[in-house]
Coordinates of C-alpha atoms and ligand atoms in Angstrom, one line a residue:
X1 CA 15.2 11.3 10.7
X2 CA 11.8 12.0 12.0
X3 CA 13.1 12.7 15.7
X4 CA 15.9 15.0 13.6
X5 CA 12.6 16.9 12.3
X6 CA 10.8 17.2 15.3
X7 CA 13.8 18.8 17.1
X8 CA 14.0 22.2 16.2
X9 CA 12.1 24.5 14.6
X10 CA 14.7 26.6 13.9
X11 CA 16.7 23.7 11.9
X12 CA 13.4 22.9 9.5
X13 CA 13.8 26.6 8.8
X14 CA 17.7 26.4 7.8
X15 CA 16.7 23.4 5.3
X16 CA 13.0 23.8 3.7
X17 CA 13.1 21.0 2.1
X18 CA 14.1 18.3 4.3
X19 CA 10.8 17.3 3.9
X20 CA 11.6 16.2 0.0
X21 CA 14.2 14.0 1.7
X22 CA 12.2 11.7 2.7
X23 CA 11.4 8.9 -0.2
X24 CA 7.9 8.7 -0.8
X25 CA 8.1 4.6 0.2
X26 CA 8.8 5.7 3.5
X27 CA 5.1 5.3 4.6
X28 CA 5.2 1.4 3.6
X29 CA 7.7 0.8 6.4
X30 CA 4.6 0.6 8.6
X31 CA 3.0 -2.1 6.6
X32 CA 4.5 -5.4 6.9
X33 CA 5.3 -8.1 4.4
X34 CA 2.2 -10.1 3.8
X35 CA -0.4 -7.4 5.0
X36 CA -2.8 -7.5 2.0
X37 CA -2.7 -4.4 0.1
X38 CA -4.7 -2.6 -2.8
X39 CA -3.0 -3.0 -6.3
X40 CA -2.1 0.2 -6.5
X41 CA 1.2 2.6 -5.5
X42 CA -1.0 3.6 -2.6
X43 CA -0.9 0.5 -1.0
X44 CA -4.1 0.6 1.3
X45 CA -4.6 -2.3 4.0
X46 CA -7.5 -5.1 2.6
X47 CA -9.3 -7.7 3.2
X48 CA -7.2 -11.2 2.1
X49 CA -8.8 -12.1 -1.5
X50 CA -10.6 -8.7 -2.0
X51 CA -12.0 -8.4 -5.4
X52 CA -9.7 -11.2 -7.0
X53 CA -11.5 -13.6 -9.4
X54 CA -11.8 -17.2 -8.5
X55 CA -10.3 -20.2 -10.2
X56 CA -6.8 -21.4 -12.3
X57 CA -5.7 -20.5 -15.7
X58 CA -2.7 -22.4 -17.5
X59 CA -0.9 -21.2 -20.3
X60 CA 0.2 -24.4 -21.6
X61 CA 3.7 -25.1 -23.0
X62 CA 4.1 -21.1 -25.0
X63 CA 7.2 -19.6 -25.9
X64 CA 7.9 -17.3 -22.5
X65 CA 9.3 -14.2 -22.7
X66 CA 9.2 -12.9 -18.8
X67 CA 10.8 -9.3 -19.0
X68 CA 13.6 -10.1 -16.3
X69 CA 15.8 -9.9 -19.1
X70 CA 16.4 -13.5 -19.8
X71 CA 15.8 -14.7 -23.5
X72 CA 12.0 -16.8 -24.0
X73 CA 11.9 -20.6 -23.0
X74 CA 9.4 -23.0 -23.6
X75 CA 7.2 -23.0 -20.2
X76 CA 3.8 -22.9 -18.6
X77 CA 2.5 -20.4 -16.8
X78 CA -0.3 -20.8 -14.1
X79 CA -2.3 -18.2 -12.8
X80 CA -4.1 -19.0 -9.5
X81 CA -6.9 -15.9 -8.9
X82 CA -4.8 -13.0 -10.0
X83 CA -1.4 -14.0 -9.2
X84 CA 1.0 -16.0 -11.4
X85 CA 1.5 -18.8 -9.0
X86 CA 3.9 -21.0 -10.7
X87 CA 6.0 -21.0 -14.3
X88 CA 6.2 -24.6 -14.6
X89 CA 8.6 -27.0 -17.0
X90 CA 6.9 -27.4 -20.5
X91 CA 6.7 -31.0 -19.7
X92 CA 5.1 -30.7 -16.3
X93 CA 1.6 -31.0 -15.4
X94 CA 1.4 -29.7 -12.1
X95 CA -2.0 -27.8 -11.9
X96 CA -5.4 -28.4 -10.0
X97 CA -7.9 -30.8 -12.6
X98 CA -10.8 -27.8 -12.7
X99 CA -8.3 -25.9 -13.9
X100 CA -9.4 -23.9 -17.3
X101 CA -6.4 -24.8 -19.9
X102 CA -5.2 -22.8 -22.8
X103 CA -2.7 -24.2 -25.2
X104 CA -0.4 -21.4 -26.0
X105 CA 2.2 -24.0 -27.9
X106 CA 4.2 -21.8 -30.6
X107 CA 3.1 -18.0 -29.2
X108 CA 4.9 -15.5 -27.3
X109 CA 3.2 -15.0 -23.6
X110 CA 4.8 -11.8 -22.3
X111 CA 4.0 -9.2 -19.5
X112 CA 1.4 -6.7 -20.5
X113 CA 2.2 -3.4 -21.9
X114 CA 1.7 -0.2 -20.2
X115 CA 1.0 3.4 -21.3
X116 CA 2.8 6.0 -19.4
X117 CA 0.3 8.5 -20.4
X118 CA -3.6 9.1 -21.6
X119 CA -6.3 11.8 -20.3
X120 CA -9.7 8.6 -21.2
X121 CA -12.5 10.9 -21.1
X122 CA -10.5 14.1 -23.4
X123 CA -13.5 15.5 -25.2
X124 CA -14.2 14.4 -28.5
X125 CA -13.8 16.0 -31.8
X126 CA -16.7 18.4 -32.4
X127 CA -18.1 18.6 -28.9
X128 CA -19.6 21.3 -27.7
X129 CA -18.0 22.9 -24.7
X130 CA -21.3 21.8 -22.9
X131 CA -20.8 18.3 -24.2
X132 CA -17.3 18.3 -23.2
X133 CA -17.7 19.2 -20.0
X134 CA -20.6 16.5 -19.2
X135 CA -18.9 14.7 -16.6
X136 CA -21.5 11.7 -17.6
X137 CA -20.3 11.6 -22.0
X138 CA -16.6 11.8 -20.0
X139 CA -17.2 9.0 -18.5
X140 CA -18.6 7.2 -21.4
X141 CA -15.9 8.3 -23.6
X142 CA -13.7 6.9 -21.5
X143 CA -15.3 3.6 -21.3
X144 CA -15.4 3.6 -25.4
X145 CA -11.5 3.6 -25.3
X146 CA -11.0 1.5 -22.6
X147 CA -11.0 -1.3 -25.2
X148 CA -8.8 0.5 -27.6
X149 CA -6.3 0.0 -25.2
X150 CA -6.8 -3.5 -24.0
X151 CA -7.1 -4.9 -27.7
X152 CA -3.9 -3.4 -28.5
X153 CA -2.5 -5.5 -25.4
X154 CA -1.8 -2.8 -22.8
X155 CA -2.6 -4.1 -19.4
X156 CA -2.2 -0.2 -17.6
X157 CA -2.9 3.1 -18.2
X158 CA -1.8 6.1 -16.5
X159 CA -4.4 8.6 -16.5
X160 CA -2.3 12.0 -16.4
X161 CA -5.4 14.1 -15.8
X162 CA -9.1 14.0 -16.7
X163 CA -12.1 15.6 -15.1
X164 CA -13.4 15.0 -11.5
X165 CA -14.1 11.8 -10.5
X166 CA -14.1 10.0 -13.8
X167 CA -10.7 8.1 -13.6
X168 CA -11.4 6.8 -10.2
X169 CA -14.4 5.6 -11.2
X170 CA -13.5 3.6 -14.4
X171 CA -11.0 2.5 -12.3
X172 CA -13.0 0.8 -9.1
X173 CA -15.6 -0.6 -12.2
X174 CA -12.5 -2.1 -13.7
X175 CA -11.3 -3.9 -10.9
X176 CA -14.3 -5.2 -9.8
X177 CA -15.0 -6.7 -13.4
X178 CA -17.7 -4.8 -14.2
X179 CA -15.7 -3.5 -17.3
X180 CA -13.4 -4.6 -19.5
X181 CA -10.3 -2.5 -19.6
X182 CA -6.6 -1.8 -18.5
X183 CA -6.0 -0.9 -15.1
X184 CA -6.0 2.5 -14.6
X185 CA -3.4 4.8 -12.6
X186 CA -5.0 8.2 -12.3
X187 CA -3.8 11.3 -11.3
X188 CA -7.4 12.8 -10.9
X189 CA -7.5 16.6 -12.4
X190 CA -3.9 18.8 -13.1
X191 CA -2.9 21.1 -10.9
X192 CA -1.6 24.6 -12.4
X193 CA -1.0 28.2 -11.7
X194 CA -3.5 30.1 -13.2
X195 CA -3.7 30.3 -17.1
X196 CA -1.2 27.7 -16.7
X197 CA -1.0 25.0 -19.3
X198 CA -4.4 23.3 -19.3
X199 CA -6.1 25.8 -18.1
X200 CA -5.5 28.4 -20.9
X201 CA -8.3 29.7 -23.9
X202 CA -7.4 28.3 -27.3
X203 CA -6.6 30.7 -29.7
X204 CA -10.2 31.1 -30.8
X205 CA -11.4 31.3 -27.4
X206 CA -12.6 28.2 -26.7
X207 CA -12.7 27.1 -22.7
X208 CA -10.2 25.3 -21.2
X209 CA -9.7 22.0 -19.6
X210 CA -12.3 21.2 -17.3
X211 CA -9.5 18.8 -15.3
X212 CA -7.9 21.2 -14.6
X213 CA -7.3 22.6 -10.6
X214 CA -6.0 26.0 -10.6
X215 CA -4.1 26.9 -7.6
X216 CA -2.2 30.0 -6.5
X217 CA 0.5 30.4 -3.6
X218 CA 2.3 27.3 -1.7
X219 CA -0.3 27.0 0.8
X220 CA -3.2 26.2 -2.1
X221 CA -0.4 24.0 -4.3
X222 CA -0.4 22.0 -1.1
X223 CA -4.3 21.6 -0.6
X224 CA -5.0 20.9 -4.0
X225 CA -2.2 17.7 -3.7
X226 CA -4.3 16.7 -0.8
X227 CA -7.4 17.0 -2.8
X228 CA -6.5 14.7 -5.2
X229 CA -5.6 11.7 -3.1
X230 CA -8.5 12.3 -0.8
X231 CA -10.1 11.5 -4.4
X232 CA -7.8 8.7 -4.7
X233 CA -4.9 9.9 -6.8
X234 CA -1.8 7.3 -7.5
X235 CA 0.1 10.2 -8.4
X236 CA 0.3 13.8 -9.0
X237 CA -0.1 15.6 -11.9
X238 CA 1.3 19.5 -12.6
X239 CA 1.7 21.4 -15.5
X240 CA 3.8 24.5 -15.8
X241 CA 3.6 27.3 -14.9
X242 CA 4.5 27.4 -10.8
X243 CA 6.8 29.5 -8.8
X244 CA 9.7 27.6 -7.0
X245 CA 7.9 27.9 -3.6
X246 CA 4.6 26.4 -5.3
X247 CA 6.3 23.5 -6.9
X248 CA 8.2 22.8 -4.0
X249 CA 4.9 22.4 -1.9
X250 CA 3.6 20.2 -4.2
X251 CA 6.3 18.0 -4.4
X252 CA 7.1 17.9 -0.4
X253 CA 2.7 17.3 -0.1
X254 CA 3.0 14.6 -2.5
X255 CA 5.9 13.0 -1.1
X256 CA 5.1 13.3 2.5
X257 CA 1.6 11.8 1.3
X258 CA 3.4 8.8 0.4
X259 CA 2.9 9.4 -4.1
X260 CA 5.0 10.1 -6.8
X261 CA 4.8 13.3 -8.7
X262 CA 5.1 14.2 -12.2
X263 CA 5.4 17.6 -14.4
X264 CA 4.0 18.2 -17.8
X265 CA 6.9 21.1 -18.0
X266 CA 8.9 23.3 -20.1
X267 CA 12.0 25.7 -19.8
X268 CA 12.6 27.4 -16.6
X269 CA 9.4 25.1 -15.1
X270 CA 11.7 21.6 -15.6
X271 CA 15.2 23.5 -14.0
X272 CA 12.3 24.1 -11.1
X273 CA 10.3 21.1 -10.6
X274 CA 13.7 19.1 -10.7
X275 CA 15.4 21.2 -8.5
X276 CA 12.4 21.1 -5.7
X277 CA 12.4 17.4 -5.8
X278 CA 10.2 16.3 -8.8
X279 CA 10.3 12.4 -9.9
X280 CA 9.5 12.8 -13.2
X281 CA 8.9 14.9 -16.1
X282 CA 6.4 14.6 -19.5
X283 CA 7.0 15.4 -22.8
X284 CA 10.5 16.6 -24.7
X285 CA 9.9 20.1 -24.6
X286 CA 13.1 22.5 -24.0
X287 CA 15.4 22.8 -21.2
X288 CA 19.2 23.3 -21.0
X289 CA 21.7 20.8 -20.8
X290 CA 22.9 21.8 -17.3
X291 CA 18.6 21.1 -16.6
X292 CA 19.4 17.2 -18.0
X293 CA 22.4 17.0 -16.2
X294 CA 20.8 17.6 -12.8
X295 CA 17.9 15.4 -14.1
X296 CA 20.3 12.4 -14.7
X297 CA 22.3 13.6 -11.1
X298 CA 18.9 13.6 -9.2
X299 CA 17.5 10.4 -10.8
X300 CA 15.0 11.9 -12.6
X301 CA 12.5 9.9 -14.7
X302 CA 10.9 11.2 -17.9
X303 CA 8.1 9.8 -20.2
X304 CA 8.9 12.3 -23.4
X305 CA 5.9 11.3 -25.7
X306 CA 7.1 11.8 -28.9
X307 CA 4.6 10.3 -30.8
X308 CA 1.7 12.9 -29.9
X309 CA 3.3 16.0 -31.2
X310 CA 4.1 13.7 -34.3
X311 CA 0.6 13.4 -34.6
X312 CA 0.1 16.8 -34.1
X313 CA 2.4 17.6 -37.0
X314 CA 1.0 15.4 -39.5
X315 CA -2.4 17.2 -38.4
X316 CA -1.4 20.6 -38.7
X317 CA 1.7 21.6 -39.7
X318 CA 3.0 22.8 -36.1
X319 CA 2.0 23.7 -32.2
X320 CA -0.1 26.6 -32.4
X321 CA -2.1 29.3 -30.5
X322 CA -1.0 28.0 -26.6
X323 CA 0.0 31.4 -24.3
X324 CA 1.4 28.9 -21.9
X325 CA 3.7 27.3 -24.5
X326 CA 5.7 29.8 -26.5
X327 CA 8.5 28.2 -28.2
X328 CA 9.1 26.5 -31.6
X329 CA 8.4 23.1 -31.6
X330 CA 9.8 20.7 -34.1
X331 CA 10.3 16.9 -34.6
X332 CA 14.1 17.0 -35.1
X333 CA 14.0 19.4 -32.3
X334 CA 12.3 17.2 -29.9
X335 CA 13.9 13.6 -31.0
X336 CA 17.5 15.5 -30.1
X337 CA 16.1 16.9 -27.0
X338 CA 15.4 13.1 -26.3
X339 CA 18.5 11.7 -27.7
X340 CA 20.4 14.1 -25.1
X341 CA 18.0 12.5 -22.1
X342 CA 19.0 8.9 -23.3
X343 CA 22.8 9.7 -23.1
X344 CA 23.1 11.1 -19.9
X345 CA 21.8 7.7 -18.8
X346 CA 18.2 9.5 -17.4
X347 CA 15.6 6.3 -17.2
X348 CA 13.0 7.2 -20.2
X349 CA 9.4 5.1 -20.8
X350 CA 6.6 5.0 -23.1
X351 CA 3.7 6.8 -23.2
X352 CA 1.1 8.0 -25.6
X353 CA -0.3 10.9 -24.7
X354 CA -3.7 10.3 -27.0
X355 CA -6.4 13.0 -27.1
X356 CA -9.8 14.1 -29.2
X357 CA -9.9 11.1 -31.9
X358 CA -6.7 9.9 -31.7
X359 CA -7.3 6.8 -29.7
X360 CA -9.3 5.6 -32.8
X361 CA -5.5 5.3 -34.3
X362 CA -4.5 2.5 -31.6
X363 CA -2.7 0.4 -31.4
X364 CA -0.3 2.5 -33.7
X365 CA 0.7 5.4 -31.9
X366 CA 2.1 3.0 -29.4
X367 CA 3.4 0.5 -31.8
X368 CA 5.2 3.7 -33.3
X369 CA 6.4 5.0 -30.1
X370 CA 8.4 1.7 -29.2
X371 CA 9.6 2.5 -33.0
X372 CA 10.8 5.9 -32.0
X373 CA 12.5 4.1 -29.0
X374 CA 14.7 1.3 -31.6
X375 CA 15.8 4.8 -33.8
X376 CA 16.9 6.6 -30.2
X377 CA 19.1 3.7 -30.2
X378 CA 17.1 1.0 -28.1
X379 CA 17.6 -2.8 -29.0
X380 CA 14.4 -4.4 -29.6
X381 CA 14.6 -6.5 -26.2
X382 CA 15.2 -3.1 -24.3
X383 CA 11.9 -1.1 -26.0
X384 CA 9.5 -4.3 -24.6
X385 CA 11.5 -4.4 -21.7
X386 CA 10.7 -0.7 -21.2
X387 CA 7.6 -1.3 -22.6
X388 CA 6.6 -3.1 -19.2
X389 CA 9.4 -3.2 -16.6
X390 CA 10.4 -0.3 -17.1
X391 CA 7.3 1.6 -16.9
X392 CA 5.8 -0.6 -14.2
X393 CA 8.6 0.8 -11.8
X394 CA 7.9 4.2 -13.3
X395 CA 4.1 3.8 -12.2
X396 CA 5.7 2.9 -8.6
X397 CA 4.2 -0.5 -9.5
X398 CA 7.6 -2.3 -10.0
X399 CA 7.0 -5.0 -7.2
X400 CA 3.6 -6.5 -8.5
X401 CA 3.8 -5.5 -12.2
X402 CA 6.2 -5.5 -15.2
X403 CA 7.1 -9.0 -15.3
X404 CA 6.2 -12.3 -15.2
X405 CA 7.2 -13.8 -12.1
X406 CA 5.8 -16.1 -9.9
X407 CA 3.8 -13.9 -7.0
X408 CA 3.1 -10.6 -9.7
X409 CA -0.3 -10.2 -10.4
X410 CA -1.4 -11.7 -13.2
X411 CA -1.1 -9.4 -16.4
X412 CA -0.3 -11.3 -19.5
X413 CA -0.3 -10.8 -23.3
X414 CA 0.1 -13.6 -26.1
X415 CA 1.1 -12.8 -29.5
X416 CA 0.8 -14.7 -32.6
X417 CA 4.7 -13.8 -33.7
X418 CA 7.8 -13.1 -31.8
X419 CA 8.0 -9.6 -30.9
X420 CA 11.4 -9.7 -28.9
X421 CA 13.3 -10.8 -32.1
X422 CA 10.7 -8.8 -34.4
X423 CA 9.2 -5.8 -32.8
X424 CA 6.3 -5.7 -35.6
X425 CA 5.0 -8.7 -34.1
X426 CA 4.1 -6.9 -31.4
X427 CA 0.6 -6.2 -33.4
X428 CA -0.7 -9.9 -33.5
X429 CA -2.5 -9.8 -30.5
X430 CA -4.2 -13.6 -29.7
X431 CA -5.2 -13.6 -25.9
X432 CA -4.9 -10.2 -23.0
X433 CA -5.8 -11.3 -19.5
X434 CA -5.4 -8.8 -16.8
X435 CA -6.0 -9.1 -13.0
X436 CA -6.1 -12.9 -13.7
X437 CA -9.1 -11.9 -15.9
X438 CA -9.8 -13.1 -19.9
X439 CA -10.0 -9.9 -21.6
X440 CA -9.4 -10.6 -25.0
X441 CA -9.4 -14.7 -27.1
X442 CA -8.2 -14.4 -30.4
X443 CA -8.3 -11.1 -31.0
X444 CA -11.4 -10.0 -29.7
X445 CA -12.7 -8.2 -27.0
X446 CA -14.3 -11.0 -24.3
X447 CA -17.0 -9.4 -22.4
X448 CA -18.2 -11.9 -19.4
X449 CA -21.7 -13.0 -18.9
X450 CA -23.3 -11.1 -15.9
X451 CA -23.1 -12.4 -12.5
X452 CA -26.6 -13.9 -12.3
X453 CA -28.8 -13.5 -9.2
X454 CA -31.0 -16.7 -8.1
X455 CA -34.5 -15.2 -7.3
X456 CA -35.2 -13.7 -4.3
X457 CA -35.5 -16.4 -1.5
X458 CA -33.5 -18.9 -2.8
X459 CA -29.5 -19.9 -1.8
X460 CA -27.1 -18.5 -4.6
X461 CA -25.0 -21.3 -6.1
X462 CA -21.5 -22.3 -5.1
X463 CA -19.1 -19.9 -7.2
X464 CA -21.9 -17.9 -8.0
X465 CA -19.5 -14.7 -7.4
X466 CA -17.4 -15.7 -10.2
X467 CA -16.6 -12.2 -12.1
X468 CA -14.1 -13.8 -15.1
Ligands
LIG501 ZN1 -1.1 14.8 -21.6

């Protein structure tokens, strides 16, 4: 293929988009199995142990529900670092004697939720513009929610556009233990046409999004792409509107770049973005049937967020005052639109889409998005298992996430209740750990003590590094 593309000049010219072709893995066929990678879709070469805690965890003897798809056995799960290293026999005691032992006897230990889709520092009710736009009260807005999300059990966020480098930075403090929190997939800022959706005044001229990255013409759709993952974008985020030239630069950037991409679309934009290429689309805003048809014939994914314009509903009566958006929106209109995705067999997940104050609602809007899933027609096994296998291959994360399975990193929830026979269970969060990490015991959040420096001079104790 790549010889094929080198060959003639000419030929690239007769197909533009062989470039989209070419799967967005394609750059991981240079890293080989066992090279130590980042925990992310970009897959960056690392040091062996890099920023893993130390020690073993065992969930002793709980009622496993794994998300392969089998039904929940009795068994033991044992994390070593941030890996689940074995699923053991209820009766065996296989683990290392320092080993820190929770007895999870009569709970549910599951894989961790994920959410599709969240902008963490979104400015807060009442804000000033100036105070909005304060990359620093973004930053600790996002931190304030962080725990929202990790109380409620979600393990991973995707972060579908918030200001500069906010999301990247959350992220790297998150790994490294210095917060408590989901992991975090960001997109970094949204990339539009100008006035595009984002970036347009409200109806009573307030400013637009500040992560927002207007772009005009193919050659700038391109650059900005290559902005974000210079920043260290896992994906890419558009938003209607584009020409088909822009859109397919994007998605051919993105692709060649080795990351998924991802439209928060409409009408003629969706028909567009799927036909350049595009691997998924947000939201369940219109498009015709012959659009969801060539979504289901070119695999495309969608995350269609039903439960923010609910919100939005309940809050005011209706969509108002957007010049990029100018339809009628409607619940029944939206649910069918979803209904229609579902049947032509197009791969849906769950995401939340949370803004202003509405992350003070958690854990419900997710809660009521996996109910929206059981009344689209979902058994209750399907919604949890879309709830984190399905979503975790959505985030390009379908190899270490989603599951639990000996060699996946180590995400796990326990629930007081059974939430695979009875979905409402789903809200008796006991224990969250994440990267092999305690983040919440019974409920609450568990913040660790600080790593504590000896004074200067003197040798630092063995294990002194420990970040749980
Ligand atoms: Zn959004």
């Amino acid at each position: 293929m790549r010889s094929f593309i080198f060959a003639s000049t000419l030929l690239v010219s007769v197909l533009p988009s062989l470039a989209a072709q070419v799967p967005r893995t394609e750059r991981r066929r240079w890293i080989a199995p066992g090279t130590n990678v980042t925990d992310d879709p970009r897959r960056i070469p690392i040091p062996a142990g890099y920023n893993a805690p130390v020690g073993t965890i065992v969930l002793k003897g709980g009622r496993v529900w794994d998300g392969t798809g089998a039904p929940a056995r009795t068994a033991t799960v044992v994390i070593t670092r941030n890996h689940i290293s074995a699923i053991l026999p209820a009766s065996s005691g296989d683990w290392p004697k320092d080993a820190r032992v929770i007895d999870v006897a009569g709970k549910t230990v599951m894989p961790g939720l994920i959410d599709l889709h969240t902008h963490i520092d979104y400015r807060q009710g009442g804000n000033s513009d100036a105070r909005a736009r304060s990359r620093a009260d973004g930053a600790l807005r996002g931190a304030e929610r962080l725990r929202y999300y990790i109380e409620s059990g979600i393990t991973s966020l995707r972060d579908t556009g918030s200001d500069g480098e906010t999301p990247f930075l959350l992220k790297e403090w998150i790994n490294e233990g210095r917060l408590v929190g989901p992991r975090i997939f960001a997109a970094g800022s949204i990339i539009t046409g100008r006035g595009g959706h984002g970036a347009e005044p409200d109806i009573a001229g307030g400013k637009y999004l500040s992560a927002v990255r207007e772009a005009a013409g193919p050659a700038d759709w391109r650059d900005a792409v290559r902005e974000a993952v210079a920043k260290g974008a896992d994906f890419i985020k558009v938003t209607s509107h584009f020409s088909a030239e822009e859109i397919q630069a994007a998605v051919d950037e993105a692709h060649d770049l080795g990351v998924k991409i991802t439209a928060d679309a409409e009408t003629i934009y969706i028909e567009r973005a799927v036909r350049a290429g595009i691997d998924m689309i947000e939201h369940p805003l219109p498009r015709t049937d012959e659009t969801i048809r060539l979504m289901a014939e070119k695999k495309v994914e969608s995350d269609p967020t039903l439960i923010p314009y609910q919100i939005i509903f309940r809050l005011s009566g209706g969509y108002f005052g957007s010049t990029s958006r100018r339809f009628t929106f409607s619940d029944s209109a939206n649910f069918a639109l979803v209904k229609k995705m579902k049947d032509a067999g197009i791969t849906l997940g769950i995401g939340t889409d949370l803004v202003v104050d509405w992350f003070q609602y958690l854990p419900w809007p997710y809660h009521e998005e996996m109910r929206n899933f059981v009344k689209l027609g979902y058994t209750v096994p399907e919604v949890l298992g879309i709830a984190t296998r399905v979503n975790a291959q959505m985030l390009d994360m379908g190899d270490k996430l989603g599951t639990l399975e000996v060699g996946k990193l180590a995400d796990v929830l326990i629930l007081n209740g059974n939430p695979d026979e009875k979905l409402d269970d789903i809200a008796k969060v006991d224990i969250v750990i994440r990267d092999g990490r305690v983040q919440v015991q019974g409920g609450q959040l568990v913040y660790p003590h600080h790593v504590t420096l000896p004074p200067p001079g003197q040798a630092p104790a063995p294990g002194a590094d420990i970040k749980r």
